[in-house]
CSV table of C-alpha atoms and ligand atoms in Angstrom, one decimal:
chain,number,residue,atom,x,y,z
V,338,MET,CA,22.6,25.4,17.5
V,339,ILE,CA,19.7,27.7,17.6
V,340,LEU,CA,19.2,30.7,15.0
V,341,SER,CA,16.7,33.2,15.3
V,342,ALA,CA,17.6,35.9,12.7
V,343,LEU,CA,16.7,35.2,9.1
V,344,ALA,CA,19.8,33.5,7.3
V,345,PRO,CA,20.9,35.2,4.0
V,346,PHE,CA,19.8,32.4,2.1
V,347,ALA,CA,16.2,32.4,3.5
V,348,SER,CA,13.4,34.1,1.3
V,349,ASP,CA,12.7,37.7,2.3
V,350,PRO,CA,9.0,39.0,2.1
V,351,THR,CA,10.5,42.5,1.2
V,352,HIS,CA,12.1,40.9,-1.8
V,353,SER,CA,9.2,39.1,-2.8
V,354,ARG,CA,8.4,38.5,-6.6
V,355,GLY,CA,4.9,40.0,-6.0
V,356,ARG,CA,1.3,39.1,-6.1
V,357,LEU,CA,-0.7,38.3,-9.4
V,358,PHE,CA,-2.5,41.7,-8.7
V,359,ALA,CA,-0.7,44.3,-7.3
V,360,GLN,CA,-1.4,45.3,-3.6
V,361,ALA,CA,-0.4,47.3,-0.8
V,362,ALA,CA,1.7,45.9,1.9
V,363,ALA,CA,-0.6,45.3,5.2
V,364,PRO,CA,0.4,47.6,8.0
V,365,THR,CA,1.2,44.6,10.9
V,366,ARG,CA,2.0,41.9,8.8
V,367,ASN,CA,4.6,40.7,6.3
V,368,ASP,CA,3.6,39.2,3.1
V,369,TYR,CA,4.4,35.7,3.8
V,370,GLN,CA,2.3,36.1,7.2
V,371,ARG,CA,-0.5,37.4,5.1
V,372,ASP,CA,-0.6,34.3,2.7
V,373,ARG,CA,-0.7,31.8,5.5
V,374,ASP,CA,-3.7,33.7,7.2
V,375,ARG,CA,-5.6,33.8,3.2
V,376,VAL,CA,-5.3,30.0,3.6
V,377,ILE,CA,-6.2,29.4,6.9
V,378,HIS,CA,-9.2,31.6,5.9
V,379,SER,CA,-10.2,29.5,2.9
V,380,SER,CA,-12.9,27.4,2.4
V,381,ALA,CA,-10.5,24.7,0.7
V,382,PHE,CA,-8.7,24.8,3.9
V,383,ARG,CA,-11.8,24.1,6.2
V,384,ARG,CA,-12.7,21.1,4.3
V,385,LEU,CA,-9.5,19.4,4.7
V,386,VAL,CA,-10.9,18.2,7.9
V,387,TYR,CA,-13.4,16.2,6.2
V,388,LYS,CA,-10.8,14.4,3.7
V,389,THR,CA,-9.3,11.5,3.6
V,390,GLN,CA,-5.5,11.0,4.4
V,391,VAL,CA,-5.2,7.2,4.5
V,392,PHE,CA,-8.2,6.2,6.5
V,393,LEU,CA,-11.6,7.5,5.4
V,394,ASN,CA,-12.7,10.5,7.9
V,395,HIS,CA,-15.6,8.3,8.9
V,396,GLU,CA,-13.5,5.0,10.0
V,397,GLY,CA,-12.2,6.4,13.4
V,398,ASP,CA,-12.2,9.8,15.0
V,399,LEU,CA,-8.3,9.7,15.6
V,400,PHE,CA,-6.9,9.0,12.5
V,401,ARG,CA,-5.1,11.7,10.4
V,402,THR,CA,-7.2,14.0,8.3
V,403,ARG,CA,-5.8,16.1,5.3
V,404,LEU,CA,-6.2,18.9,8.2
V,405,THR,CA,-4.2,17.3,11.0
V,406,HIS,CA,-1.5,16.1,8.4
V,407,SER,CA,-1.2,19.9,7.0
V,408,LEU,CA,-0.7,21.1,10.6
V,409,GLU,CA,1.7,18.6,11.2
V,410,VAL,CA,4.1,19.3,8.2
V,411,ALA,CA,3.5,22.9,9.3
V,412,GLN,CA,4.9,22.1,12.8
V,413,LEU,CA,7.8,20.2,11.3
V,414,GLY,CA,8.5,22.7,8.7
V,415,ARG,CA,8.6,25.7,11.0
V,416,SER,CA,10.8,24.0,13.7
V,417,LEU,CA,13.2,22.8,10.7
V,418,ALA,CA,12.7,26.7,9.5
V,419,ARG,CA,13.8,28.0,12.4
V,420,SER,CA,17.1,26.0,13.3
V,421,LEU,CA,18.0,26.8,9.5
V,422,GLY,CA,17.3,30.5,9.8
V,423,LEU,CA,14.6,30.2,7.1
V,424,HIS,CA,11.5,32.2,6.5
V,425,GLU,CA,9.1,30.4,9.0
V,426,ASP,CA,5.9,32.4,7.9
V,427,LEU,CA,6.4,31.2,4.3
V,428,VAL,CA,7.0,27.8,5.2
V,429,GLU,CA,4.0,27.9,7.2
V,430,ALA,CA,1.8,29.3,4.5
V,431,ILE,CA,3.4,26.8,1.9
V,432,ALA,CA,2.8,24.0,4.4
V,433,LEU,CA,-1.0,24.9,5.3
V,434,ALA,CA,-1.6,25.0,1.4
V,435,HIS,CA,0.2,22.3,0.1
V,436,ASP,CA,-2.6,19.6,0.0
V,437,LEU,CA,-5.6,22.0,-0.8
V,438,GLY,CA,-6.2,20.6,-4.1
V,439,HIS,CA,-6.5,17.0,-2.8
V,440,THR,CA,-9.8,15.2,-3.8
V,441,PRO,CA,-12.0,13.4,-1.2
V,442,PHE,CA,-10.9,10.0,-0.8
V,443,GLY,CA,-7.0,10.9,-1.0
V,444,HIS,CA,-4.6,9.0,-3.6
V,445,ALA,CA,-7.7,6.6,-4.5
V,446,GLY,CA,-9.8,9.7,-5.5
V,447,GLN,CA,-7.0,11.6,-7.3
V,448,ASP,CA,-6.4,8.4,-9.7
V,449,ALA,CA,-9.9,8.1,-10.1
V,450,LEU,CA,-10.3,11.6,-11.4
V,451,ASP,CA,-7.2,11.5,-13.5
V,452,ALA,CA,-8.4,8.3,-15.1
V,453,CYS,CA,-11.8,9.8,-15.9
V,454,MET,CA,-10.3,13.3,-17.3
V,455,ARG,CA,-7.8,11.7,-19.5
V,456,ALA,CA,-10.3,9.0,-20.8
V,457,HIS,CA,-12.8,12.2,-21.5
V,458,HIS,CA,-9.7,14.0,-22.7
V,459,ALA,CA,-8.9,11.7,-25.6
V,460,GLU,CA,-12.4,11.7,-27.0
V,461,ASP,CA,-12.9,15.3,-26.4
V,462,ALA,CA,-13.7,16.7,-30.1
V,463,ASP,CA,-12.8,20.5,-29.9
V,464,GLY,CA,-8.9,19.4,-28.5
V,465,ALA,CA,-8.5,23.5,-28.4
V,466,HIS,CA,-8.7,23.9,-24.8
V,467,ASN,CA,-5.2,24.4,-23.3
V,468,ASP,CA,-6.1,22.6,-20.2
V,469,SER,CA,-4.0,19.4,-18.6
V,470,PRO,CA,-5.5,16.2,-20.2
V,471,GLY,CA,-5.5,14.6,-16.7
V,472,PHE,CA,-5.7,15.3,-12.8
V,473,GLU,CA,-2.8,16.4,-10.6
V,474,HIS,CA,-3.3,17.4,-7.1
V,475,ASN,CA,-0.1,19.9,-7.1
V,476,LEU,CA,-1.8,21.6,-10.0
V,477,GLN,CA,-5.2,21.3,-8.4
V,478,SER,CA,-3.9,22.7,-5.1
V,479,LEU,CA,-2.5,26.0,-7.3
V,480,ARG,CA,-6.0,26.1,-9.1
V,481,VAL,CA,-7.4,26.5,-5.5
V,482,VAL,CA,-5.5,29.5,-4.4
V,483,ASP,CA,-5.2,30.8,-8.1
V,484,THR,CA,-8.7,30.5,-9.1
V,485,LEU,CA,-10.8,28.5,-7.2
V,486,GLU,CA,-11.6,30.6,-4.3
V,487,ARG,CA,-13.9,33.3,-4.4
V,488,ARG,CA,-13.6,35.6,-1.6
V,489,TYR,CA,-12.5,38.7,-2.9
V,490,PRO,CA,-14.2,41.6,-4.6
V,491,SER,CA,-12.2,42.3,-7.6
V,492,HIS,CA,-10.5,39.1,-8.5
V,493,ASP,CA,-10.4,35.1,-8.2
V,494,GLY,CA,-8.2,33.0,-5.8
V,495,LEU,CA,-6.2,34.0,-2.8
V,496,ASN,CA,-3.8,36.5,-4.7
V,497,LEU,CA,-0.8,35.0,-2.9
V,498,THR,CA,2.8,35.7,-3.3
V,499,PHE,CA,4.8,33.9,-5.8
V,500,GLU,CA,6.9,32.6,-3.3
V,501,THR,CA,4.1,30.5,-1.8
V,502,ARG,CA,2.4,29.7,-5.0
V,503,GLU,CA,5.8,28.4,-5.9
V,504,GLY,CA,6.2,26.0,-2.9
V,505,ILE,CA,2.6,24.4,-3.5
V,506,LEU,CA,3.6,23.4,-6.9
V,507,LYS,CA,5.9,21.2,-5.7
V,508,HIS,CA,6.1,18.8,-8.6
V,509,CYS,CA,4.9,19.5,-12.3
V,510,SER,CA,5.4,17.6,-15.4
V,511,ALA,CA,7.2,19.3,-18.5
V,512,ALA,CA,3.8,19.1,-20.3
V,513,ASN,CA,2.0,20.7,-17.4
V,514,ALA,CA,4.6,23.3,-16.9
V,515,ARG,CA,4.7,24.6,-20.7
V,516,ARG,CA,1.1,25.1,-20.0
V,517,LEU,CA,1.1,27.1,-17.0
V,518,GLU,CA,4.0,29.1,-19.0
V,519,ASP,CA,1.9,29.5,-22.2
V,520,LEU,CA,-0.8,31.2,-19.4
V,521,ARG,CA,1.4,33.1,-17.5
V,522,PRO,CA,5.3,33.2,-18.6
V,523,ASN,CA,8.1,33.3,-16.3
V,524,ASP,CA,5.9,32.2,-13.6
V,525,VAL,CA,5.8,28.9,-11.0
V,526,GLY,CA,6.1,26.6,-13.8
V,527,ALA,CA,9.4,28.1,-15.3
V,528,ARG,CA,11.5,26.1,-12.7
V,529,PHE,CA,10.5,22.6,-14.1
V,530,LEU,CA,11.4,23.7,-17.6
V,531,ASP,CA,14.8,26.1,-16.9
V,532,GLY,CA,16.2,23.5,-14.4
V,533,THR,CA,16.2,26.1,-11.4
V,534,ALA,CA,15.4,25.1,-8.0
V,535,PRO,CA,12.6,26.6,-5.9
V,536,SER,CA,13.2,28.3,-2.2
V,537,LEU,CA,14.6,26.4,0.6
V,538,GLU,CA,11.5,26.9,2.2
V,539,ALA,CA,9.6,25.3,-0.6
V,540,GLN,CA,12.2,22.4,-0.4
V,541,LEU,CA,11.9,22.3,2.9
V,542,CYS,CA,8.0,21.7,3.1
V,543,ASN,CA,8.8,18.5,0.7
V,544,LEU,CA,10.5,17.0,3.0
V,545,ALA,CA,8.6,17.8,5.9
V,546,ASP,CA,5.7,16.2,4.2
V,547,GLU,CA,7.4,13.0,3.8
V,548,ILE,CA,8.7,13.0,7.2
V,549,ALA,CA,5.3,13.5,8.6
V,550,TYR,CA,3.4,11.3,6.6
V,551,ASN,CA,6.0,8.5,7.1
V,552,ALA,CA,5.8,8.6,10.7
V,553,HIS,CA,1.9,9.2,11.5
V,554,ASP,CA,0.9,6.5,8.8
V,555,VAL,CA,2.9,4.3,11.1
V,556,ASP,CA,0.8,5.7,13.9
V,557,ASP,CA,-2.8,5.2,12.2
V,558,GLY,CA,-1.5,1.9,10.7
V,559,VAL,CA,-0.7,0.5,14.5
V,560,ARG,CA,-4.1,2.1,15.6
V,561,SER,CA,-6.1,0.7,13.1
V,562,GLY,CA,-4.7,-3.0,13.7
V,563,LEU,CA,-4.0,-3.2,10.0
V,564,ILE,CA,-0.2,-3.9,10.7
V,565,ASP,CA,1.3,-4.5,14.3
V,566,PHE,CA,4.7,-3.3,16.0
V,567,GLU,CA,6.0,-6.7,15.6
V,568,GLN,CA,5.7,-6.5,12.0
V,569,LEU,CA,7.4,-3.0,12.0
V,570,GLN,CA,10.4,-4.3,13.7
V,571,THR,CA,11.8,-5.3,10.4
V,572,VAL,CA,12.2,-1.8,9.3
V,573,ASP,CA,15.6,-0.6,10.3
V,574,LEU,CA,14.8,2.7,11.1
V,575,VAL,CA,11.6,1.6,13.6
V,576,ALA,CA,13.7,-1.3,14.8
V,577,GLU,CA,16.7,0.9,16.1
V,578,HIS,CA,14.3,3.6,17.6
V,579,ALA,CA,12.4,1.1,19.4
V,580,ALA,CA,15.2,-0.7,20.9
V,581,HIS,CA,16.6,2.4,22.3
V,582,THR,CA,13.3,3.1,23.7
V,583,LEU,CA,13.3,-0.4,25.4
V,584,ARG,CA,16.9,0.3,26.8
V,585,ASP,CA,16.0,3.2,28.4
V,586,HIS,CA,12.1,2.1,29.4
V,587,PRO,CA,12.4,-1.4,29.4
V,588,GLN,CA,8.6,-1.4,31.1
V,589,LEU,CA,7.2,0.3,28.1
V,590,SER,CA,4.4,-1.3,25.9
V,591,GLY,CA,1.6,-0.7,23.8
V,592,ARG,CA,0.7,2.9,22.8
V,593,ARG,CA,3.4,4.3,24.9
V,594,LEU,CA,6.0,2.4,23.5
V,595,LEU,CA,4.5,3.1,19.8
V,596,ALA,CA,4.3,6.9,20.7
V,597,GLU,CA,8.1,7.1,22.1
V,598,THR,CA,9.2,5.3,19.2
V,599,ILE,CA,7.5,7.4,16.4
V,600,ARG,CA,8.8,10.6,18.3
V,601,ARG,CA,12.8,9.5,18.6
V,602,LEU,CA,12.2,8.6,15.0
V,603,LEU,CA,11.0,12.1,13.9
V,604,THR,CA,13.5,13.6,16.2
V,605,ALA,CA,16.5,11.3,14.6
V,606,GLN,CA,15.1,12.4,11.1
V,607,VAL,CA,14.8,16.0,11.8
V,608,PHE,CA,18.3,16.0,13.1
V,609,ASP,CA,19.6,14.6,10.2
V,610,VAL,CA,18.1,16.8,7.7
V,611,LEU,CA,19.3,19.8,9.6
V,612,ALA,CA,23.0,18.6,9.6
V,613,HIS,CA,22.8,17.6,6.0
V,614,THR,CA,21.5,20.6,4.9
V,615,GLN,CA,23.6,23.2,6.7
V,616,GLN,CA,26.7,21.3,5.1
V,617,ALA,CA,25.2,21.2,1.9
V,618,ILE,CA,24.6,24.9,1.8
V,619,GLN,CA,27.9,25.3,3.2
V,620,GLU,CA,29.7,23.4,0.6
V,621,ALA,CA,27.8,24.7,-2.4
V,622,GLY,CA,28.7,28.1,-1.1
V,623,ILE,CA,25.3,29.3,-1.0
V,624,ASP,CA,25.0,33.2,0.4
V,625,SER,CA,21.7,34.5,-1.0
V,626,ALA,CA,18.0,33.5,-1.9
V,627,LYS,CA,19.0,33.8,-5.4
V,628,ALA,CA,22.0,31.5,-5.5
V,629,VAL,CA,19.7,28.8,-4.0
V,630,ARG,CA,17.4,29.3,-7.1
V,631,MET,CA,20.7,29.1,-9.5
V,632,HIS,CA,22.3,26.0,-8.1
V,633,GLY,CA,19.3,24.3,-9.1
V,634,LYS,CA,19.9,21.0,-7.0
V,635,THR,CA,17.7,20.3,-4.2
V,636,LEU,CA,19.7,21.4,-0.7
V,637,VAL,CA,17.1,20.4,1.9
V,638,ALA,CA,17.8,16.9,2.1
V,639,PHE,CA,18.6,13.7,4.3
V,640,THR,CA,22.0,11.8,4.5
V,641,PRO,CA,22.4,9.1,1.9
V,642,SER,CA,21.9,6.8,4.8
V,643,MET,CA,18.9,8.3,6.2
V,644,ARG,CA,17.4,8.6,2.7
V,645,ALA,CA,17.9,4.7,2.2
V,646,ARG,CA,16.3,4.0,6.0
V,647,SER,CA,13.0,6.4,4.8
V,648,ILE,CA,13.0,4.3,1.2
V,649,GLU,CA,12.6,1.2,3.3
V,650,LEU,CA,9.9,2.2,5.8
V,651,LYS,CA,8.3,3.9,2.8
V,652,GLN,CA,8.2,0.5,1.2
V,653,PHE,CA,6.9,-1.3,4.1
V,654,LEU,CA,3.9,1.1,4.3
V,655,PHE,CA,3.1,0.8,0.7
V,656,ALA,CA,3.1,-3.1,0.9
V,657,ASN,CA,1.7,-3.8,4.1
V,658,LEU,CA,-0.5,-0.7,4.4
V,659,TYR,CA,-1.6,1.4,1.3
V,660,ARG,CA,-2.0,-2.3,-0.1
V,661,HIS,CA,-3.8,-3.8,2.9
V,662,GLU,CA,-6.7,-5.9,1.5
V,663,GLN,CA,-9.1,-3.6,3.6
V,664,VAL,CA,-7.5,-0.5,2.4
V,665,LEU,CA,-7.8,-1.8,-1.2
V,666,ASP,CA,-11.5,-2.5,-0.5
V,667,THR,CA,-12.2,0.9,0.3
V,668,THR,CA,-10.0,2.4,-2.5
V,669,ALA,CA,-11.6,0.6,-4.8
V,670,ARG,CA,-15.4,1.7,-3.5
V,671,ALA,CA,-14.0,5.4,-3.4
V,672,ARG,CA,-12.8,5.0,-7.2
V,673,GLN,CA,-16.3,3.9,-8.2
V,674,VAL,CA,-17.8,7.1,-6.7
V,675,VAL,CA,-15.8,9.4,-8.2
V,676,ALA,CA,-15.9,8.0,-11.6
V,677,ASP,CA,-19.7,7.6,-11.4
V,678,LEU,CA,-20.1,11.5,-9.8
V,679,PHE,CA,-17.6,12.6,-12.8
V,680,SER,CA,-19.9,10.8,-15.7
V,681,ILE,CA,-22.9,11.9,-14.1
V,682,TYR,CA,-21.9,15.4,-13.9
V,683,VAL,CA,-20.5,15.4,-17.6
V,684,GLN,CA,-23.5,14.3,-18.9
V,685,ASP,CA,-25.7,16.8,-17.0
V,686,PRO,CA,-23.6,19.9,-15.8
V,687,THR,CA,-27.3,21.2,-14.2
V,688,LEU,CA,-26.7,18.4,-11.6
V,689,MET,CA,-23.9,20.6,-10.4
V,690,PRO,CA,-24.1,24.1,-8.8
V,691,GLU,CA,-25.0,27.2,-10.9
V,692,HIS,CA,-21.2,28.3,-10.7
V,693,TYR,CA,-19.8,24.9,-12.4
V,694,GLN,CA,-22.3,24.9,-15.4
V,695,ARG,CA,-20.8,28.3,-16.5
V,696,TYR,CA,-17.6,26.4,-17.1
V,697,THR,CA,-17.1,26.0,-21.4
V,698,ARG,CA,-16.1,22.5,-20.6
V,699,PRO,CA,-18.1,20.2,-18.5
V,700,ALA,CA,-15.3,17.8,-18.0
V,701,ARG,CA,-13.1,20.6,-16.1
V,702,ALA,CA,-16.1,21.9,-14.2
V,703,ALA,CA,-17.1,18.2,-13.0
V,704,ALA,CA,-13.0,17.7,-11.6
V,705,ASP,CA,-13.3,21.0,-9.9
V,706,TYR,CA,-16.6,20.2,-8.4
V,707,ILE,CA,-15.9,16.7,-7.4
V,708,ALA,CA,-11.9,17.8,-6.1
V,709,GLY,CA,-13.6,20.2,-3.8
V,710,MET,CA,-15.9,17.5,-2.2
V,711,THR,CA,-15.3,15.9,1.3
V,712,ASP,CA,-15.5,12.2,1.7
V,713,ARG,CA,-18.9,12.4,3.4
V,714,PHE,CA,-20.0,15.0,0.8
V,715,ALA,CA,-19.2,12.9,-2.1
V,716,ILE,CA,-20.7,9.6,-0.2
V,717,GLN,CA,-23.6,11.4,0.2
V,718,ALA,CA,-24.1,12.9,-3.2
V,719,HIS,CA,-23.2,9.4,-4.8
V,720,ALA,CA,-26.0,7.9,-2.7
V,721,ARG,CA,-28.4,10.6,-3.9
V,722,LEU,CA,-27.6,10.3,-7.5
V,723,THR,CA,-27.3,6.6,-7.9
V,724,GLY,CA,-29.2,5.2,-5.1
V,725,HIS,CA,-26.5,3.0,-4.3
V,726,HIS,CA,-24.7,3.3,-0.9
V,727,MET,CA,-21.0,2.5,-1.4
V,728,PHE,CA,-20.2,2.8,2.3
V,729,ALA,CA,-22.7,1.2,4.4
V,730,SER,CA,-21.0,2.7,7.9
V,731,ALA,CA,-20.8,6.3,6.7
V,732,PRO,CA,-22.3,8.9,9.0
V,733,GLY,CA,-25.8,9.4,7.8
V,734,LEU,CA,-26.0,6.4,5.8
V,735,HIS,CA,-27.0,3.8,7.9
V,736,GLY,CA,-29.9,1.7,6.3
W,1753,LIG,MG1,0.9,16.0,2.1
């Protein structure tokens, strides 16, 4: 069934909880369209093109980057939203913004920055600041859109609607939620404390993110040669769709076999989510966006059997790709780059651009500055400041 109208449980921009700074409506665009456009025009969005998803940006031109990953999440998200009658513009805004707070070097960069911030926090004498002790990319994505983008004459940040900001903060610890609530009560941290649910559009982006990276990491993993198609046959979800593909196209091999298998695997997951979510909404008697929030539990979800298969695929990727010797080697170098940059900038904040020297806490300044870097900018800054070339094959770093 193809629905074109907004369902009664969709987010409606005319009922938005609004922006941090009040603003007149745009003449030709709804508020969520406007949010999406602001995200696309932000500097943080442009930097995603040079940030790692799994493989470093310079390792190959065809691997996903944070930018192409975000576009794939937006595509899957919009497709699901249209079928469910949810607001496509809101889904697109959230999907395009969801990774803006990612550090260079993917999770390796985030883990290193988190460790640096925690160690620094533990020995921080003043202790009076109301800041998270570590570094977390969801919180940082919110920070990017609320504070770090500097494009408007009268305020910091992009001044996005509550609903887009809520979707960007997809996870948050209770301690961090309390910090956010202290700063701005009854805002996007509240749901992590009171047990309400986010909009269906936010829930949908979470799942679209997961569907997208599982599928594209299989593709990139095989392309890189770190995992092979034979090995993947131990994963039910892949084996099933590879078998169906070969049943329909017995001659197929190589890249076309992989591409068709992944296409079918994506389609199966999308249909599974649609059927299960429609049923969950119906069974819970959800008839409004407010009812979604009060229901508290996640409604956009896989069936239990697809959930189990998705977990199996995730575990395979973790063991065979993310923990592959070659990936771990890159990861170790990336951690070193981030850790070195952090201690250098905290010791001498004048090595950072002027804006970051005005922070009261050099650790927070260093975290914001480093998190905003692209892979190659971080590699080059590190080589310049330490004289060590951690990635000999990086562009511009030969010899
Ligand atoms: Mg993502």
